Amino acid sequence: MDKLYFIPGSQDLYGDDCLKQVAEDCREMVEFLNEKLKDIVAVELLPTVVDSAACIANCRKASNDDECVGVITWMHTFSPAKMWIKGLQELRKPLLHLHTQANEKLPYADIDMDFMNLNQAAHGDREYGFILARMGIAHEVAAGYYKNERVISKIRDFARVARAIAFSRNLRIALFGNNMRDVAVTDGDRVESQIRYGWEANYYAIGDLVKCIDSATDAEIDAQFEAYKSKYTMATDNTEAVREQAKYEVGLKKFIEKKGVGAFIDTFQDLYGLKQLPGIAVQDLMSEGIGFGPEGDYKISALSAVFMKMAEGKEGATGFIEDYTYDLTEGEELELASHMLEVPPAFAATKPEIQVHPLDIGGKEDPARLVFDGVTGEGIQVTLVDMGTHFRLICADIELVKQPEPMPKLPVARIMYRHKPNFEIGTAAWCYAGGAHHSVVSTALTRSDVAMFARLTGTELITIGDDTTEADLQKFFTK
Ligand code: MN
């Protein structure tokens, strides 16, 4: 199971009794955290840091343990921070600085110097905070009494983000084809994204995938076809077209398993050997947590996989989407977001229908796809762009809404949303920031999850929402 190591800090100046109490309080705290985090990670206590050697040993243990997704540190007493330098230099896991105390209230009637020396996070955590800042170590701070719901909620968010970062560090992306010709924003520096996020984005010949697809047996295709029928409503007589997609999914699954892939891209400009653009095959794979990017967009394939991982266990929908078209009625502006086919079923408000329609682009046979109306609720839209010197995350708060009227002639799944603070500022900010037309939309995650991911991966973040003003457009988006 994924775990977080809990590393307390102190020193030997206060005597053995004090250190015994530190260890005892930490055991109690870790027991409490384990109860509160057990659905996400286990929390394991490491020996109290009292000198540099203990810190190095703890940080090495965390860095070299594949099951460890992150580290929580807390300075129970004062812990001179020079003893943390060499250990922190070897720490390669996301770090949460828990700024808390074993006691909630001050015992005003009984407080003496011993109590104050034992419980001095206000002192020790600032010393420790300095060294993190001085060394430029990416980290998150959670401040408050550790049993407080708000603090626990922040630690839980950290655990989810840390788990997603561990997933990201191990993520392999299969590129079937390259970036769609002439498109800029979906391209990116694959060397830099491997350094920063761990993504191994490697090219595979479409022919190798076709070989895998052609190896699908009738029994395997039947089983996948039956799976579609049990999950979705069959709304077409063209079962051959659906079986063709079932064959693609069987082949893709084999490939994904063989190569240990967690995300993939395709492009309708390179479908040699395939009769259809993969539609329901891709949609169904996304519902199993596999990241996908159309038109060769490797960044969004990876980002969607990482964010789906981050949202695991949370209420709500998370997945890839494309900004498509607007209703520009003044004051009631809405966006219709969709794609040629590949909209994740996570966004379905009703049971998706399997439909077959022509695709007016790419010159292939009519592909089977899932069609549905979208979920509603508060959400975020996130994208990642390559600015040449660095990656930039953009996170906009949105409100997903019910489509105001039926769209019986639109043969693809869709969601609709309202921009914040309004259409004018929200979409202008996105344009100024260089935001892509491919993004991840989530009703499960929030801006603070994205901010945590950005901080812990050292990524620039631009946020857009109710707190964005016309003045911000001038301040933040003008060089
Ligand atoms: Mn697209």
mmCIF file of C-alpha atoms and ligand atoms in Angstrom, residues 294-295 322 339 438, ligand 1:
data_model
loop_
_atom_site.group_PDB
_atom_site.id
_atom_site.type_symbol
_atom_site.label_atom_id
_atom_site.label_comp_id
_atom_site.label_asym_id
_atom_site.label_seq_id
_atom_site.Cartn_x
_atom_site.Cartn_y
_atom_site.Cartn_z
ATOM 1 C CA PRO A 294 -6.275 13.171 -29.403
ATOM 2 C CA GLU A 295 -4.343 14.717 -32.304
ATOM 3 C CA GLU A 322 -11.941 20.114 -25.786
ATOM 4 C CA HIS A 339 -14.630 16.255 -29.115
ATOM 5 C CA HIS A 438 -7.531 20.631 -24.808
HETATM 6 MN MN MN B 1 -8.904 18.189 -30.349
#
